[in-house]
GROMACS .gro file of N, CA and C in nm:
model
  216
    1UNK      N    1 -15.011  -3.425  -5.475
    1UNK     CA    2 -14.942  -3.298  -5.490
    1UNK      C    3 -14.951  -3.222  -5.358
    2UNK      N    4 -14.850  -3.196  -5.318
    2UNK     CA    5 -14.852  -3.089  -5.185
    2UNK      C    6 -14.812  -2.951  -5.213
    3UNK      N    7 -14.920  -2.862  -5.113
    3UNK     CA    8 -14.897  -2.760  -5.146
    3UNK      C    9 -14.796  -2.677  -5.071
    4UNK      N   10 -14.737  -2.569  -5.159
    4UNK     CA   11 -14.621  -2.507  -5.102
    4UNK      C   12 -14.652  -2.363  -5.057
    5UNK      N   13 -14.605  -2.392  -4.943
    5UNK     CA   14 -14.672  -2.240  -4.841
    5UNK      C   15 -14.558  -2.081  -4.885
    6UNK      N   16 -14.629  -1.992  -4.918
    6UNK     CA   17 -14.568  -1.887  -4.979
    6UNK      C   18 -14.562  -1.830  -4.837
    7UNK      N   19 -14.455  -1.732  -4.836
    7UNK     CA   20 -14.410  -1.667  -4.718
    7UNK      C   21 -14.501  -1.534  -4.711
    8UNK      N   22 -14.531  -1.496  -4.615
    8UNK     CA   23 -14.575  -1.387  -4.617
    8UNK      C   24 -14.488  -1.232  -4.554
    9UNK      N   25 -14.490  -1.173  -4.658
    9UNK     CA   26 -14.417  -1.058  -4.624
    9UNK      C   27 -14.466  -0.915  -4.540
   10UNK      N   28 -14.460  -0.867  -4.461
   10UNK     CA   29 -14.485  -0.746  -4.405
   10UNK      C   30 -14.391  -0.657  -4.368
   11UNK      N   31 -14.428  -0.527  -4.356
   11UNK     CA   32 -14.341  -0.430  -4.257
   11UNK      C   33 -14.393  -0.376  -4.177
   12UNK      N   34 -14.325  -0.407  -4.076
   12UNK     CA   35 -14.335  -0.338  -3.884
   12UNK      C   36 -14.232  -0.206  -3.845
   13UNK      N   37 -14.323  -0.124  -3.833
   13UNK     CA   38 -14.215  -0.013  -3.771
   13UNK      C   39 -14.136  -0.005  -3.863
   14UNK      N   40 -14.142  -0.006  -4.011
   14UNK     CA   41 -14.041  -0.020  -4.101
   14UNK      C   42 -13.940  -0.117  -4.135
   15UNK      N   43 -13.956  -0.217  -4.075
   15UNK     CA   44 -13.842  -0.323  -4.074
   15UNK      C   45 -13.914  -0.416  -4.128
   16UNK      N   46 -13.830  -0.498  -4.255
   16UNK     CA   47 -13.933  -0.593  -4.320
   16UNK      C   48 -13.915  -0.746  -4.212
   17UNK      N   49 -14.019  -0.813  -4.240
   17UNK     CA   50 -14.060  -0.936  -4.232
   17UNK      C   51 -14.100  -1.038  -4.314
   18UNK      N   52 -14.046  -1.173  -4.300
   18UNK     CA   53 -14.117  -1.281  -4.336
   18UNK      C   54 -14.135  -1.394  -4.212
   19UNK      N   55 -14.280  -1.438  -4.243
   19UNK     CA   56 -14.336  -1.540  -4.193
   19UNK      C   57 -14.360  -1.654  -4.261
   20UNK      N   58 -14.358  -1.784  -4.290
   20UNK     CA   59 -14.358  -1.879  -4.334
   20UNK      C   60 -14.514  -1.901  -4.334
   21UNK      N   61 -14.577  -1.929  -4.199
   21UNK     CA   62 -14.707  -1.922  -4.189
   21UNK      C   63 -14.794  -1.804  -4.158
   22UNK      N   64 -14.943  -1.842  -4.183
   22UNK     CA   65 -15.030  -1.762  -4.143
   22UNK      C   66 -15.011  -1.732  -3.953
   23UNK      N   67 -15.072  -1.610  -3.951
   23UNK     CA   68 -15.036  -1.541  -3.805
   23UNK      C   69 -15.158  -1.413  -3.818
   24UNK      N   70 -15.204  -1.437  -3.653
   24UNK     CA   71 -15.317  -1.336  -3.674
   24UNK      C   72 -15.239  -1.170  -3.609
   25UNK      N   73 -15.278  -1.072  -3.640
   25UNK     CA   74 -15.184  -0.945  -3.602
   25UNK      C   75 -15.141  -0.951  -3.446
   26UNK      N   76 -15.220  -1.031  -3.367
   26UNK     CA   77 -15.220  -1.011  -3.247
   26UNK      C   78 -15.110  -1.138  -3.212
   27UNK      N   79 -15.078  -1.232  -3.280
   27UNK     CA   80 -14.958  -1.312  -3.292
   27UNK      C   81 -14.854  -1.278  -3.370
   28UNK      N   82 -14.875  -1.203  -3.451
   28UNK     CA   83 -14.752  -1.098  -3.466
   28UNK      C   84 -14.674  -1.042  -3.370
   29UNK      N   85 -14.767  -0.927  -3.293
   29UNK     CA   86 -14.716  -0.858  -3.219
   29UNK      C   87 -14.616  -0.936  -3.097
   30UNK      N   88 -14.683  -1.067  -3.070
   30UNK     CA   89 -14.604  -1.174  -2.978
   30UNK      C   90 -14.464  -1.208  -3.022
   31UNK      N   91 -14.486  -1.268  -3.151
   31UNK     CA   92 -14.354  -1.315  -3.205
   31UNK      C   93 -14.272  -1.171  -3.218
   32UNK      N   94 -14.291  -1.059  -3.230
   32UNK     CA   95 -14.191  -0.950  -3.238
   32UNK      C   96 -14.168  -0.935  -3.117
   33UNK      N   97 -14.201  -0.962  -2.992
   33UNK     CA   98 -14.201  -0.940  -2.862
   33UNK      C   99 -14.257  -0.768  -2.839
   34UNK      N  100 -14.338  -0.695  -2.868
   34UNK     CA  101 -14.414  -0.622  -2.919
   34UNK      C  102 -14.515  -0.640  -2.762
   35UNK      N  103 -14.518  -0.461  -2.742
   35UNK     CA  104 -14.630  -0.543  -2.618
   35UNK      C  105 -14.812  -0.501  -2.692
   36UNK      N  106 -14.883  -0.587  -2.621
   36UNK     CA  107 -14.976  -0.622  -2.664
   36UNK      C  108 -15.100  -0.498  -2.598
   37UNK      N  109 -15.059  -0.428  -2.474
   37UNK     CA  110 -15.136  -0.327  -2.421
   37UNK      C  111 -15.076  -0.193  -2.413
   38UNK      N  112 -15.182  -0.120  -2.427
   38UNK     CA  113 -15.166  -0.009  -2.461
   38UNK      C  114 -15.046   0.054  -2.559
   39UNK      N  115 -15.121  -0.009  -2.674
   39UNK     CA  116 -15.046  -0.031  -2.807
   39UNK      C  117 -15.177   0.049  -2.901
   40UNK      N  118 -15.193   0.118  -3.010
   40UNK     CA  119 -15.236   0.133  -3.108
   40UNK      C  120 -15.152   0.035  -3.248
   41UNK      N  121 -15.253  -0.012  -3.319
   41UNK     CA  122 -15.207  -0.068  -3.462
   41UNK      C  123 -15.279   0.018  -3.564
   42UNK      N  124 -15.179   0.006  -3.666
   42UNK     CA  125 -15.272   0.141  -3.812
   42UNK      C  126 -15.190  -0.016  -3.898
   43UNK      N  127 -15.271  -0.031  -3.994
   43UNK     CA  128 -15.228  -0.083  -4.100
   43UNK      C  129 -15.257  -0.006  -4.226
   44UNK      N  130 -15.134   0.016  -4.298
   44UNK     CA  131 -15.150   0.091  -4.453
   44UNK      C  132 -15.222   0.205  -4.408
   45UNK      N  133 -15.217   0.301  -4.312
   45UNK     CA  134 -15.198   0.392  -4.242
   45UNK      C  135 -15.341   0.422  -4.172
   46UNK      N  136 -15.401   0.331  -4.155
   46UNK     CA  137 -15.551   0.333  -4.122
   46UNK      C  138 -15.543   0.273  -3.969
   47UNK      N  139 -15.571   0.354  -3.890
   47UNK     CA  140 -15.618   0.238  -3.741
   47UNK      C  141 -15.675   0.128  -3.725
   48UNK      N  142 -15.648   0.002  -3.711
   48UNK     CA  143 -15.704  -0.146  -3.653
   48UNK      C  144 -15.733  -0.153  -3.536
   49UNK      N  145 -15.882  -0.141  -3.518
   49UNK     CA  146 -15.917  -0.207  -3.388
   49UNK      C  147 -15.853  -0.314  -3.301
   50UNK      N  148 -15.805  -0.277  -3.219
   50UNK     CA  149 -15.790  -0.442  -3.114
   50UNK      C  150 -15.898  -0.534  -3.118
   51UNK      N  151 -16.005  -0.503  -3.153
   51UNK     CA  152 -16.137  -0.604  -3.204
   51UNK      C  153 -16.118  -0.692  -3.319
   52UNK      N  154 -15.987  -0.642  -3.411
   52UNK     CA  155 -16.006  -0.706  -3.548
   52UNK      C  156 -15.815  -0.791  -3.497
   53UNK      N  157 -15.789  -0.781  -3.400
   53UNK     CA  158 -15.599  -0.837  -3.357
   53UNK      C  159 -15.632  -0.947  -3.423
   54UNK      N  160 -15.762  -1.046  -3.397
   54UNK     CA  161 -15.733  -1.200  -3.394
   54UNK      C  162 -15.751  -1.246  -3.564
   55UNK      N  163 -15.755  -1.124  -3.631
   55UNK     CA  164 -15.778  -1.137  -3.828
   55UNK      C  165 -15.648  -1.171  -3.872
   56UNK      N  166 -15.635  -1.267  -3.986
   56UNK     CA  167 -15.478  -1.270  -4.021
   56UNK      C  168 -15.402  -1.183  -4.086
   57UNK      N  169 -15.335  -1.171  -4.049
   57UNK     CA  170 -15.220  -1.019  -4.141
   57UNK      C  171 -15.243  -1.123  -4.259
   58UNK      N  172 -15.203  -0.989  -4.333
   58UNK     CA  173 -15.194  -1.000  -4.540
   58UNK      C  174 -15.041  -0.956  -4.567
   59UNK      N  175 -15.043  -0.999  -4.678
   59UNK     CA  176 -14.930  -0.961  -4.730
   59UNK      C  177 -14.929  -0.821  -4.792
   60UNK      N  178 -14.774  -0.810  -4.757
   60UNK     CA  179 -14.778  -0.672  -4.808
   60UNK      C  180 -14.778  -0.523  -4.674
   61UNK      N  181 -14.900  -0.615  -4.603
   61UNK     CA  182 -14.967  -0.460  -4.488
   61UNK      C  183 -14.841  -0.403  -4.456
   62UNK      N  184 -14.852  -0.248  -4.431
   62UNK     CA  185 -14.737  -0.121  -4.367
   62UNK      C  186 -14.808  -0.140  -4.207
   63UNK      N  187 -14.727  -0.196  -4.130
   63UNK     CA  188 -14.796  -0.242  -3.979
   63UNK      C  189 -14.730  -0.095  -3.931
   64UNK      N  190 -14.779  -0.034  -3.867
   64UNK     CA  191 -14.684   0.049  -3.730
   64UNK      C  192 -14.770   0.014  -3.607
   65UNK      N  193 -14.669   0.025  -3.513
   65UNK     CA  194 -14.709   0.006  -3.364
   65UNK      C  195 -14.687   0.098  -3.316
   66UNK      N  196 -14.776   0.165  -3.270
   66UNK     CA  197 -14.783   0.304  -3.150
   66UNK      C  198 -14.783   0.302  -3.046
   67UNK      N  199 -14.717   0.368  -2.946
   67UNK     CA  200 -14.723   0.362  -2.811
   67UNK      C  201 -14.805   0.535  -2.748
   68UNK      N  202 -14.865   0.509  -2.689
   68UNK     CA  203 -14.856   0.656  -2.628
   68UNK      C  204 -14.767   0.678  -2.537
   69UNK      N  205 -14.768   0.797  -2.522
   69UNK     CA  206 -14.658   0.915  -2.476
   69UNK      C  207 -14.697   1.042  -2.394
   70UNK      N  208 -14.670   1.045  -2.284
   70UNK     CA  209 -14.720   1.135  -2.224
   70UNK      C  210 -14.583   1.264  -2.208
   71UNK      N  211 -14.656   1.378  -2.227
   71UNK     CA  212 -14.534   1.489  -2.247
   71UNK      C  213 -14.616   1.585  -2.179
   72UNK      N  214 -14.519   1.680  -2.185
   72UNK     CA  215 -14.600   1.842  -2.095
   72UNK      C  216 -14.502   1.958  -2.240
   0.00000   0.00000   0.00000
């Protein structure tokens, strides 16, 4: 019996996603072409360490990607 890989669903910046396979957040951000520095991540509206990038996204997570912004 082989097993059948369920897709995994997320949203980035509001735009949904599916992935076929597992992907750690920090290979996310690659495959979206997403830059990888000086970036903040919040999942389900909570901040993610860049310490935790290499954990696999879940299904479901509300990803946003932040940039800072410098203003006067």
């Amino acid at each position: 019996m082989t097993a059948t890989s369920i897709p995994i669903g997320v949203t980035v910046n509001g735009q949904d996603h599916e992935f076929a396979e597992s992907l750690t957040v920090r290979e996310l951000l690659e495959r979206l072409e997403l830059p990888t520095q000086g970036v903040a991540v919040a999942i389900d509206g909570a901040v993610f360490s860049k310490s935790r990038w290499d954990e696999p996204v879940g299904r479901g997570w509300e990803i946003e990607v932040l940039t800072a912004v410098q203003g006067g």
